[in-house]
Amino acid sequence: MAERKPRKDAARNREAVLAAADALFARRGSPEDITMADVAAAAGVGKGTLFRAFGDRPGLLRALYEARLEPVREAVETGPPPLGPATPPRQRVPALLDAVLCFKLDNGRLALALEESGSGSPYQAEHYRRWHGLLRTVLEQIPGLTDGDFTAHALLAATRADLVAYLAGQERLPRERMRAELAQFTARVLGPDSPQGPTVEG
Amino acid sequence: MAERKPRKDAARNREAVLAAADALFARRGSPEDITMADVAAAAGVGKGTLFRAFGDRPGLLRALYEARLEPVREAVETGPPPLGPATPPRQRVPALLDAVLCFKLDNGRLALALEESGSGSPYQAEHYRRWHGLLRTVLEQIPGLTDGDFTAHALLAATRADLVAYLAGQERLPRERMRAELAQFTARVLGPDSPQGPTVEG
DNA sequence: TGCAAAGCGGACCCCGGGTCCGTATCGTCA
DNA sequence: TGACGATACGGACCCGGGGTCCGCTTTGCA
């Protein structure tokens, strides 16, 4: 079971590739005209190395994505409110969605590249299933909320990378504005506060 | 302005290609492993003809899509309620979304192929802008509904082709169930019926 | 019936993802 | 420290699909 540890040049190269790819996706315009050869060149390694380390294009993107997502994931799983698990559901749902939105706003090109580069639908992706599973669970803790499964999908759909990129890019919708709109939308979906007194929030 | 009419063999070939592509996309499994050469072969024409008639891959997909969408478009623009323009907004919004959903359920592979085959984000596509524009307009006729623009995007996002395909395919969510869930979701977004009695419109 | 113009089609090009294998590096054991 | 197997390197190479090009055919107008 213990993964045999990789040789240190391999490890170093892996990091070099991640860093180079990160930089490339951050700077360049369209994600899809960053070629694997580009990444290899920028990292100063051969294509062989790149493919051995990550398998294929989606593999590289996934690795990058997971790396960037790590902080958010931690904040969600073990952090303090409003993201962490101690938060009451009605506050946590919008917080989670806001976190996803912000993440996509900050990592637009990458998320886009990942969703595009296929390997089938994005819905198979492990990270999507994690978000969906969590959101669903939280939703189902809210009384009066049925079909948490579909609702989770629908809410997450509102934060799709290409939609976010389009709104921010072509429509010039400012960041804060978008966050506000999403929050409002979410609020409507969650419905009015529960009848027996509003979560007397401090 | 007057488009010089095409030679009749050209017209015939164009139809042949549309028909062949239609059939291919309907039958075959994954949209992305239908190649342009396949389509050309199935239609009994050369690749040159195909590309002259439709420009490029997205062009062909778009043409197919528009053709299939035509009946729906007509029902929406000039048809009777609940889709047509005479419908009161609160009924029309869910009807529109249901129509979109059903369309995607019936034309899954094609819609998928179109959204994937890129040419940038799907949000630039003319047909998306039409749906969004219409939905937005209708939404804004509902009192108490702000930010119709974002809401329209978010609602449409819940009917994205790949999501629908995923739910129908992997999750085995039955058609009617999905329609019901979407309807319920929509209802929550629209909020409770207006307080001063139902649509006292004169 | 003759003759442009419009259209045809498939050989061809390009480019990007992915592979292969001879060579260089690592790290271990003596 | 020297030597040798295992591991990794890297870029030449392959393959498949989108898109183009151009000599040949068909159309349709006079």
XYZ file of C-alpha atoms (C1' of nucleotides) in Angstrom:
464
model
C 0.000 0.000 0.000
C 2.835 2.397 0.822
C 3.457 4.318 -2.403
C 7.085 3.904 -3.314
C 8.478 7.419 -3.037
C 9.543 9.028 -6.297
C 13.067 9.982 -7.123
C 13.838 13.515 -6.136
C 14.436 14.821 -9.658
C 11.016 13.505 -10.524
C 9.501 15.358 -7.615
C 11.341 18.539 -8.528
C 10.190 18.322 -12.121
C 6.650 17.744 -11.036
C 6.736 20.948 -9.034
C 8.367 22.827 -11.894
C 5.574 21.746 -14.208
C 2.858 22.722 -11.767
C 4.426 26.137 -11.250
C 4.910 26.735 -14.959
C 1.388 25.656 -15.814
C 0.018 27.801 -13.040
C 1.805 30.826 -14.420
C 0.780 30.120 -17.982
C -2.881 29.718 -17.172
C -2.839 32.831 -15.059
C -1.257 35.028 -17.738
C -2.425 33.833 -21.120
C -5.825 34.622 -22.562
C -7.635 31.520 -23.705
C -7.008 28.314 -21.784
C -7.341 26.106 -24.832
C -4.485 27.654 -26.688
C -2.041 26.636 -24.041
C -0.587 23.451 -25.402
C 1.061 20.665 -23.468
C 4.243 21.392 -25.366
C 4.033 25.004 -24.124
C 3.793 23.852 -20.547
C 6.682 21.444 -20.974
C 8.817 24.137 -22.537
C 7.945 26.693 -19.876
C 8.845 24.187 -17.199
C 12.063 23.325 -18.965
C 11.258 19.643 -19.259
C 10.384 17.306 -22.099
C 6.889 16.274 -23.027
C 7.622 12.745 -21.912
C 8.274 13.931 -18.395
C 5.118 15.927 -18.323
C 2.939 13.085 -19.471
C 4.606 10.596 -17.173
C 3.924 12.837 -14.211
C 0.294 13.646 -14.958
C -0.981 11.077 -17.387
C -2.778 13.394 -19.760
C -4.082 16.903 -20.156
C -7.069 16.556 -17.858
C -4.719 14.979 -15.345
C -2.526 18.042 -15.258
C -5.467 20.393 -15.017
C -6.971 18.339 -12.239
C -3.742 18.384 -10.275
C -3.502 22.147 -10.604
C -7.110 22.589 -9.678
C -6.921 20.415 -6.607
C -3.828 22.267 -5.464
C -5.521 25.642 -5.694
C -8.680 24.310 -4.154
C -6.913 22.895 -1.143
C -7.209 25.976 1.108
C -10.902 26.313 0.386
C -11.452 22.670 1.020
C -9.769 22.933 4.369
C -11.737 26.019 5.314
C -14.897 24.145 4.505
C -14.048 20.929 6.255
C -12.417 22.084 9.431
C -12.504 25.882 9.444
C -14.542 28.350 11.467
C -17.957 29.694 10.422
C -19.371 30.727 8.075
C -17.704 28.055 5.959
C -16.873 25.446 8.542
C -19.112 22.655 9.730
C -20.221 24.479 12.877
C -22.290 26.907 10.850
C -26.061 26.525 10.881
C -27.326 25.344 7.484
C -29.162 28.467 6.484
C -26.000 30.513 6.761
C -23.717 27.846 5.459
C -25.391 27.277 2.138
C -24.890 30.824 0.880
C -21.391 30.859 2.334
C -20.467 27.718 0.441
C -21.835 29.032 -2.806
C -20.090 32.321 -2.287
C -16.838 30.472 -1.736
C -17.297 28.545 -4.950
C -18.116 31.714 -6.825
C -15.091 33.555 -5.490
C -12.899 30.629 -6.317
C -14.123 30.635 -9.886
C -13.676 34.375 -10.108
C -10.093 34.030 -8.967
C -9.256 30.955 -10.987
C -11.443 31.496 -13.987
C -9.150 30.391 -16.758
C -8.118 27.258 -14.958
C -11.608 26.184 -14.026
C -12.654 26.881 -17.577
C -9.840 24.808 -19.004
C -10.773 21.964 -16.733
C -14.465 22.001 -17.563
C -13.703 22.240 -21.251
C -10.882 19.777 -21.584
C -13.620 17.277 -21.140
C -12.758 13.783 -20.082
C -16.509 13.540 -20.139
C -18.903 15.704 -18.229
C -17.658 17.791 -15.307
C -20.190 15.974 -13.192
C -18.050 12.884 -13.021
C -15.196 14.869 -11.553
C -14.352 13.991 -7.997
C -14.263 17.566 -6.772
C -17.693 18.262 -8.171
C -19.112 15.271 -6.390
C -17.567 16.476 -3.162
C -19.113 19.917 -3.455
C -22.430 18.504 -4.479
C -22.471 15.937 -1.723
C -21.673 18.502 0.914
C -24.127 21.068 -0.354
C -26.820 18.463 -0.558
C -26.219 17.340 2.981
C -26.387 20.861 4.301
C -29.487 21.633 2.286
C -31.260 18.622 3.689
C -30.784 19.925 7.177
C -32.985 22.865 6.363
C -36.595 22.125 7.258
C -39.075 22.396 4.419
C -36.438 21.801 1.809
C -37.190 18.763 -0.331
C -35.106 17.322 -3.166
C -31.772 18.486 -1.827
C -30.048 16.538 -4.534
C -31.487 18.428 -7.452
C -31.377 21.733 -5.630
C -27.683 21.275 -4.981
C -27.065 20.634 -8.642
C -29.124 23.611 -9.687
C -27.432 25.971 -7.271
C -23.992 24.811 -8.290
C -24.980 25.240 -11.906
C -25.349 28.949 -11.225
C -21.646 29.072 -10.464
C -20.450 27.258 -13.572
C -17.060 28.475 -14.653
C -18.100 29.524 -18.108
C -21.121 31.421 -16.860
C -19.049 33.232 -14.275
C -16.373 33.999 -16.843
C -18.977 35.286 -19.252
C -20.665 37.524 -16.705
C -17.374 38.903 -15.469
C -15.873 39.237 -18.921
C -18.418 40.137 -21.568
C -21.090 41.555 -19.321
C -18.610 43.391 -17.122
C -20.549 42.437 -14.024
C -18.407 43.529 -11.071
C -17.319 40.952 -8.557
C -19.289 42.280 -5.604
C -22.358 42.695 -7.711
C -22.209 39.116 -8.822
C -21.756 37.887 -5.301
C -24.759 39.889 -4.213
C -26.902 38.516 -7.011
C -25.947 34.967 -6.250
C -26.661 35.522 -2.576
C -30.057 36.915 -3.379
C -30.822 34.053 -5.706
C -29.778 31.562 -3.086
C -31.924 33.275 -0.519
C -34.950 32.955 -2.743
C -34.271 29.291 -3.247
C -33.953 28.699 0.469
C -37.223 30.451 0.955
C -38.372 32.610 3.830
C -36.918 32.040 7.236
C -38.473 29.217 9.195
C -41.793 30.184 10.799
C -40.838 29.597 14.427
C -38.591 32.590 14.851
C -35.604 33.607 12.828
C -32.301 32.112 13.907
C -31.617 34.933 16.294
C -28.262 35.672 14.854
C -25.933 37.764 16.946
C -29.403 42.201 -49.602
C -31.113 39.549 -51.706
C -29.115 36.372 -51.076
C -28.221 34.900 -54.420
C -30.027 31.602 -54.386
C -27.799 28.527 -54.299
C -27.594 26.019 -57.050
C -30.003 23.178 -56.543
C -27.359 20.483 -56.165
C -25.879 22.593 -53.387
C -29.226 22.794 -51.667
C -29.766 19.083 -52.035
C -26.375 18.303 -50.584
C -26.975 20.611 -47.697
C -30.132 18.748 -46.839
C -28.369 15.422 -47.224
C -25.700 16.505 -44.777
C -28.235 17.749 -42.245
C -30.165 14.523 -42.456
C -27.074 12.358 -42.175
C -25.685 14.318 -39.241
C -29.047 14.203 -37.547
C -29.138 10.452 -37.848
C -25.553 10.032 -36.699
C -25.990 12.150 -33.615
C -29.204 10.407 -32.760
C -27.752 6.914 -33.001
C -24.123 7.020 -31.948
C -23.037 7.200 -28.343
C -20.615 10.000 -27.697
C -21.057 13.154 -29.741
C -17.350 13.913 -29.870
C -16.409 10.759 -31.656
C -18.493 11.632 -34.630
C -15.993 13.133 -36.990
C -16.667 15.541 -39.809
C -15.384 12.908 -42.191
C -17.991 10.511 -40.796
C -20.746 12.971 -41.491
C -19.467 13.620 -44.988
C -19.249 9.914 -45.701
C -22.711 9.228 -44.285
C -24.124 11.988 -46.425
C -22.297 10.709 -49.471
C -20.466 13.959 -50.108
C -16.886 15.140 -49.819
C -15.486 17.003 -46.859
C -15.043 20.082 -49.010
C -18.763 20.240 -49.656
C -19.546 19.863 -46.011
C -17.230 22.646 -44.942
C -18.346 24.954 -47.723
C -21.934 24.541 -46.655
C -21.440 25.034 -42.914
C -18.092 26.712 -42.413
C -16.858 24.567 -39.583
C -17.908 22.030 -36.995
C -19.723 24.437 -34.703
C -21.434 25.809 -37.801
C -22.872 22.422 -38.646
C -23.963 21.762 -35.085
C -25.574 25.169 -34.880
C -27.495 24.600 -38.077
C -28.777 21.264 -36.802
C -29.687 22.722 -33.475
C -31.573 25.641 -34.917
C -33.485 23.320 -37.175
C -34.613 21.146 -34.303
C -35.359 24.118 -32.143
C -37.577 25.766 -34.717
C -40.888 24.224 -33.567
C -40.221 25.184 -29.967
C -39.273 28.673 -30.999
C -42.505 29.059 -32.868
C -44.555 27.699 -30.008
C -42.933 30.234 -27.748
C -43.206 33.218 -30.016
C -46.644 32.848 -31.499
C -48.237 29.789 -29.934
C -51.016 29.387 -27.397
C -50.482 29.286 -23.602
C -48.725 28.086 -21.596
C -45.748 28.767 -23.858
C -47.049 31.565 -26.004
C -46.890 35.260 -25.215
C -50.432 35.451 -23.915
C -49.511 33.507 -20.800
C -49.245 35.388 -17.526
C -45.606 35.565 -16.375
C -45.897 33.330 -13.328
C -47.158 30.483 -15.456
C -44.967 31.212 -18.420
C -41.620 31.045 -16.653
C -41.960 27.437 -15.548
C -43.449 26.531 -18.911
C -40.464 27.991 -20.725
C -37.989 26.195 -18.509
C -39.880 22.972 -18.882
C -39.778 23.365 -22.638
C -36.032 23.873 -22.532
C -35.584 20.870 -20.301
C -37.683 18.640 -22.500
C -35.821 19.814 -25.536
C -32.520 18.897 -23.939
C -33.892 15.557 -22.851
C -34.950 14.831 -26.413
C -31.867 16.201 -28.095
C -29.260 15.451 -25.497
C -26.393 14.331 -27.634
C -26.766 17.202 -30.047
C -26.992 19.890 -27.405
C -24.039 18.327 -25.685
C -21.990 18.301 -28.854
C -22.832 21.933 -29.425
C -21.924 23.086 -25.951
C -18.710 21.129 -26.039
C -17.491 21.848 -29.506
C -16.791 25.217 -28.046
C -16.291 28.145 -30.337
C -15.995 29.864 -26.995
C -18.588 29.845 -24.279
C -22.134 28.768 -25.019
C -23.215 32.141 -23.710
C -22.174 33.878 -26.881
C -24.451 31.665 -28.914
C -27.348 33.423 -30.524
C -29.943 30.908 -29.357
C -28.826 31.215 -25.760
C -29.155 34.973 -25.898
C -32.653 34.608 -27.263
C -33.764 32.301 -24.478
C -32.112 34.431 -21.876
C -33.526 37.651 -23.233
C -37.029 36.240 -23.304
C -36.836 34.645 -19.890
C -35.458 37.833 -18.427
C -38.245 39.888 -19.902
C -40.884 37.583 -18.558
C -39.254 37.446 -15.148
C -39.203 41.185 -14.910
C -42.943 41.298 -15.325
C -43.313 39.488 -12.049
C -43.678 41.949 -9.175
C -41.074 41.642 -6.439
C -38.575 40.005 -8.719
C -35.353 41.966 -8.958
C -32.255 41.172 -11.004
C -34.097 39.341 -13.738
C -30.904 39.173 -15.722
C -28.975 37.055 -13.273
C -32.004 35.014 -12.322
C -32.565 34.121 -15.949
C -28.981 32.951 -16.270
C -29.184 30.939 -13.078
C -32.433 29.254 -14.029
C -31.178 28.388 -17.466
C -28.023 27.020 -15.907
C -30.154 24.398 -14.204
C -31.066 23.067 -17.642
C -27.531 22.839 -19.006
C -27.192 20.004 -21.467
C -24.420 18.220 -19.639
C -26.232 18.394 -16.311
C -29.412 17.067 -17.841
C -27.507 14.324 -19.618
C -25.743 13.400 -16.420
C -28.914 13.257 -14.364
C -30.739 11.255 -16.978
C -27.794 9.002 -17.751
C -25.662 8.276 -14.707
C -28.178 9.084 -12.025
C -31.042 7.451 -13.877
C -33.391 10.239 -12.909
C -36.615 9.639 -14.847
C -37.874 12.287 -17.172
C -41.027 13.181 -15.284
C -39.169 13.283 -12.012
C -36.674 15.729 -13.401
C -39.402 17.931 -14.795
C -41.079 17.943 -11.435
C -37.897 18.847 -9.621
C -37.147 21.662 -12.000
C -40.681 22.948 -11.633
C -40.405 22.881 -7.879
C -37.058 24.641 -7.983
C -38.456 27.284 -10.277
C -41.429 27.773 -8.022
C -39.144 28.420 -5.074
C -37.184 30.957 -7.054
C -40.323 32.758 -8.110
C -41.398 32.861 -4.500
C -44.884 32.696 -3.044
C -47.757 34.059 -5.039
C -48.134 37.799 -4.886
C -49.869 38.839 -1.636
C -52.709 40.894 -3.139
C -54.476 37.993 -4.746
C -53.455 36.025 -7.784
C -52.675 38.041 -10.884
C -55.515 40.505 -10.793
C -54.467 41.663 -14.190
C -57.003 43.622 -16.193
C -25.212 23.750 -77.678
C -21.590 26.395 -75.584
C -19.366 28.389 -71.929
C -18.595 30.819 -67.470
C -19.639 30.374 -62.869
C -20.771 27.663 -59.119
C -20.023 23.559 -56.867
C -17.674 19.080 -55.953
C -14.538 15.900 -53.470
C -10.702 13.788 -51.645
C -5.715 14.339 -51.323
C -3.278 17.169 -48.479
C -1.646 20.202 -44.637
C -1.314 21.509 -39.809
C -1.294 21.078 -35.173
C -1.911 19.119 -30.781
C -2.249 15.109 -27.759
C 0.126 11.079 -26.595
C 4.045 7.364 -27.122
C 8.730 5.304 -27.389
C 13.219 4.288 -26.511
C 18.178 5.430 -26.357
C 20.525 8.108 -22.949
C 21.372 10.414 -18.447
C 20.630 10.377 -13.491
C 19.785 8.459 -9.077
C 20.661 5.882 -5.163
C 22.084 1.725 -3.186
C 25.166 -1.849 -1.907
C 29.854 -3.259 -1.413
C 34.229 5.484 -3.765
C 33.083 2.555 -7.803
C 29.702 0.037 -10.056
C 25.381 -1.470 -11.474
C 20.209 -1.919 -11.691
C 16.268 0.878 -11.495
C 14.134 5.063 -12.514
C 13.462 9.136 -15.035
C 14.513 12.179 -18.968
C 13.368 14.345 -23.442
C 12.477 15.145 -27.979
C 11.718 12.692 -32.324
C 7.860 10.462 -33.776
C 3.072 8.808 -34.621
C -1.822 9.397 -35.170
C -6.179 11.300 -35.902
C -9.184 15.078 -36.724
C -10.294 19.775 -38.326
C -9.820 22.602 -42.192
C -7.933 23.891 -47.081
C -6.955 23.639 -52.071
C -7.406 22.942 -56.702
C -8.288 20.210 -60.942
C -12.569 18.314 -62.496
C -17.818 18.189 -63.004
C -22.356 20.077 -63.048
C -25.517 23.718 -63.667
C -28.098 26.977 -65.912
C -28.266 31.020 -68.718
C -28.076 32.642 -73.566
